[in-house]
Short mmCIF file of C-alpha atoms in Angstrom, two decimals:
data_model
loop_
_atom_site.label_atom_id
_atom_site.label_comp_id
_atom_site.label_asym_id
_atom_site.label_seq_id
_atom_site.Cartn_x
_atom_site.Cartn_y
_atom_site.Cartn_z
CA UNK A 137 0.45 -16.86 -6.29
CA UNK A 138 -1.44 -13.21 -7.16
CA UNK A 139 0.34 -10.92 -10.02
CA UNK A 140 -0.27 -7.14 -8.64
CA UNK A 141 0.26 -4.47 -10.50
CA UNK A 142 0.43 -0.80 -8.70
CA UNK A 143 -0.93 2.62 -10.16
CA UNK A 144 -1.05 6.42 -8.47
CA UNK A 145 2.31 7.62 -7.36
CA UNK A 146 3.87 10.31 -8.88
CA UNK A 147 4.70 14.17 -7.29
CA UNK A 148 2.53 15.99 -5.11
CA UNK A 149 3.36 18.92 -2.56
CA UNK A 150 3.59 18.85 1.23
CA UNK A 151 -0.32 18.53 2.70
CA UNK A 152 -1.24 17.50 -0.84
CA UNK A 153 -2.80 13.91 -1.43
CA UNK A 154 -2.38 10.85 -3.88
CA UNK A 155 -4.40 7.71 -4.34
CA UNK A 156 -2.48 4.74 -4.52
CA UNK A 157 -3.98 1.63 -6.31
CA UNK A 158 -3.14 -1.96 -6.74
CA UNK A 159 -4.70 -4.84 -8.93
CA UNK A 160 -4.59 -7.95 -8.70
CA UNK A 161 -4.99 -11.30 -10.75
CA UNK A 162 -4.09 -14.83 -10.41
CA UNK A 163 -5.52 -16.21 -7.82
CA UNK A 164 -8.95 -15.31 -5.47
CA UNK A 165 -8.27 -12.18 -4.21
CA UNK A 166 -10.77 -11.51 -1.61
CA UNK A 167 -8.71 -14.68 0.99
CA UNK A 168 -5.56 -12.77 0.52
CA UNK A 169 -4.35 -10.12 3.60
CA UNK A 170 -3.05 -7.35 1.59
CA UNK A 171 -1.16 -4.96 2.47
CA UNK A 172 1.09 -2.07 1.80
CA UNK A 173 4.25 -1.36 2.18
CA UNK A 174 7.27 1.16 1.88
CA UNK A 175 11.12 1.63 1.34
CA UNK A 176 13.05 5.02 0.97
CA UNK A 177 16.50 4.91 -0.32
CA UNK A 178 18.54 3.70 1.92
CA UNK A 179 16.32 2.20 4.45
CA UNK A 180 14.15 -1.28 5.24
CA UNK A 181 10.81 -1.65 3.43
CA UNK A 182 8.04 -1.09 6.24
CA UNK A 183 4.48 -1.73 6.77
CA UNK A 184 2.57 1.05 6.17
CA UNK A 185 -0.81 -0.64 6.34
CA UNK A 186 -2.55 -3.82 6.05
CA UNK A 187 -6.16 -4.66 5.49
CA UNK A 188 -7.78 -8.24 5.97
CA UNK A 189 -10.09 -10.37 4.28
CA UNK A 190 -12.95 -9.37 6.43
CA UNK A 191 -12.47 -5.81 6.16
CA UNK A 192 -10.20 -4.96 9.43
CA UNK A 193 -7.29 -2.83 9.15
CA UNK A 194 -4.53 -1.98 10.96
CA UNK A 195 -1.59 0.71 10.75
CA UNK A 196 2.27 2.08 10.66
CA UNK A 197 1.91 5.07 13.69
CA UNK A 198 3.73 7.45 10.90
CA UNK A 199 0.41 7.68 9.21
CA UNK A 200 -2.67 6.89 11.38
CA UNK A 201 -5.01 9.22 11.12
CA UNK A 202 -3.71 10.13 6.84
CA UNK A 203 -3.75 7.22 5.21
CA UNK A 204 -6.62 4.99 4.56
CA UNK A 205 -6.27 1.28 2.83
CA UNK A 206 -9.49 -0.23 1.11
CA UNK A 207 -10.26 -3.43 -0.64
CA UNK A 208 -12.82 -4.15 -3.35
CA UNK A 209 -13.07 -7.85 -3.95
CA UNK A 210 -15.18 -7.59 -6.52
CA UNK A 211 -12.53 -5.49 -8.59
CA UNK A 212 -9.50 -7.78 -7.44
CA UNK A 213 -8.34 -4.47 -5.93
CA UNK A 214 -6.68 -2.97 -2.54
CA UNK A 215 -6.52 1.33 -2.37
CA UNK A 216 -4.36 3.57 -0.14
CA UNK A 217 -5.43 7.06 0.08
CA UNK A 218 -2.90 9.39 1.25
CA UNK A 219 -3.51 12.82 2.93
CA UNK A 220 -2.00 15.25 4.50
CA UNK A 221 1.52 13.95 2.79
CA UNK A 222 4.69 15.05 4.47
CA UNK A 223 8.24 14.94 2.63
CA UNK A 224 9.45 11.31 5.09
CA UNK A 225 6.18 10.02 2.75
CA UNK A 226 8.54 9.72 -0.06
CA UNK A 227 9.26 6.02 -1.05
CA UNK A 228 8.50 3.67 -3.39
CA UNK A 229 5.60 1.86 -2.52
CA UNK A 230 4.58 -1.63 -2.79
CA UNK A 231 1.54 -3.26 -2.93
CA UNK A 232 1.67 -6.64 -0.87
CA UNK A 233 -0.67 -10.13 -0.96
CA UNK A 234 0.18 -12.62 1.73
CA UNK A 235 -1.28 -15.95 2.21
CA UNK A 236 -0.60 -18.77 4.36
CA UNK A 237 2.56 -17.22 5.01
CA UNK A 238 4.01 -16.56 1.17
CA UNK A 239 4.13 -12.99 0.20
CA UNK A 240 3.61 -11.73 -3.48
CA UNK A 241 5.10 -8.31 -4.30
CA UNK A 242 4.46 -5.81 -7.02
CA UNK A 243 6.75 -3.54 -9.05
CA UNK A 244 6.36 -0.69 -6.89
CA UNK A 245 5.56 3.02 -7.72
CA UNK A 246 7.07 6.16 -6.53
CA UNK A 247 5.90 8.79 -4.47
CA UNK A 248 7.99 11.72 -4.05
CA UNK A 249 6.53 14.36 -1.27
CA UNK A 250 8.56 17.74 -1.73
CA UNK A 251 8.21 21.37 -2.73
#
């Protein structure tokens, strides 16, 4: 399995942006489909966007066209840049690595969208 450890949430305004980042170490990072994910109190975790080995990426409808994901394999780590944040943004967010069908999870960080 792949330890991941997330950085970059915190508070930012309505149309503001964060960076989200999420390393990882354990295992060889660039074969893993990462991914993140999301889960507001009281609701389901959902994808919000995945990214694969080879660089393709696919994502939640709630925030195509605002959110980017990235990988670096050379730094072990996968990005999500958030823009154009809206308060349903807020959740904890969680940084996922999945391979050959087991998941690793991270701690999760908080991003809180409000005035």
């Amino acid at each position: 399995q792949v330890q991941l450890v997330e950085s970059g949430g915190g508070w930012v305004q309505p149309g503001g942006s964060l960076g989200l980042s999420c390393a990882a170490s354990g295992s060889i990072f660039s074969i893993y489909v990462m991914g993140w994910y999301r889960q507001a109190p009281g609701t389901q975790r959902e994808l919000v966007a995945v990214i694969y080995p080879v660089g393709h990426t696919n994502y939640a409808d709630s925030v195509k066209g605002r959110f980017t994901i990235s990988r670096d394999n050379a730094k072990n780590t996968v990005y999500l840049q958030m823009n154009s944040l809206k308060p349903e943004d807020t959740a904890v967010y969680y940084c996922n690595a999945r391979l050959n069908g087991v998941d690793s999870w991270g701690q999760g960080t908080h991003v809180t969208v409000s005035t």
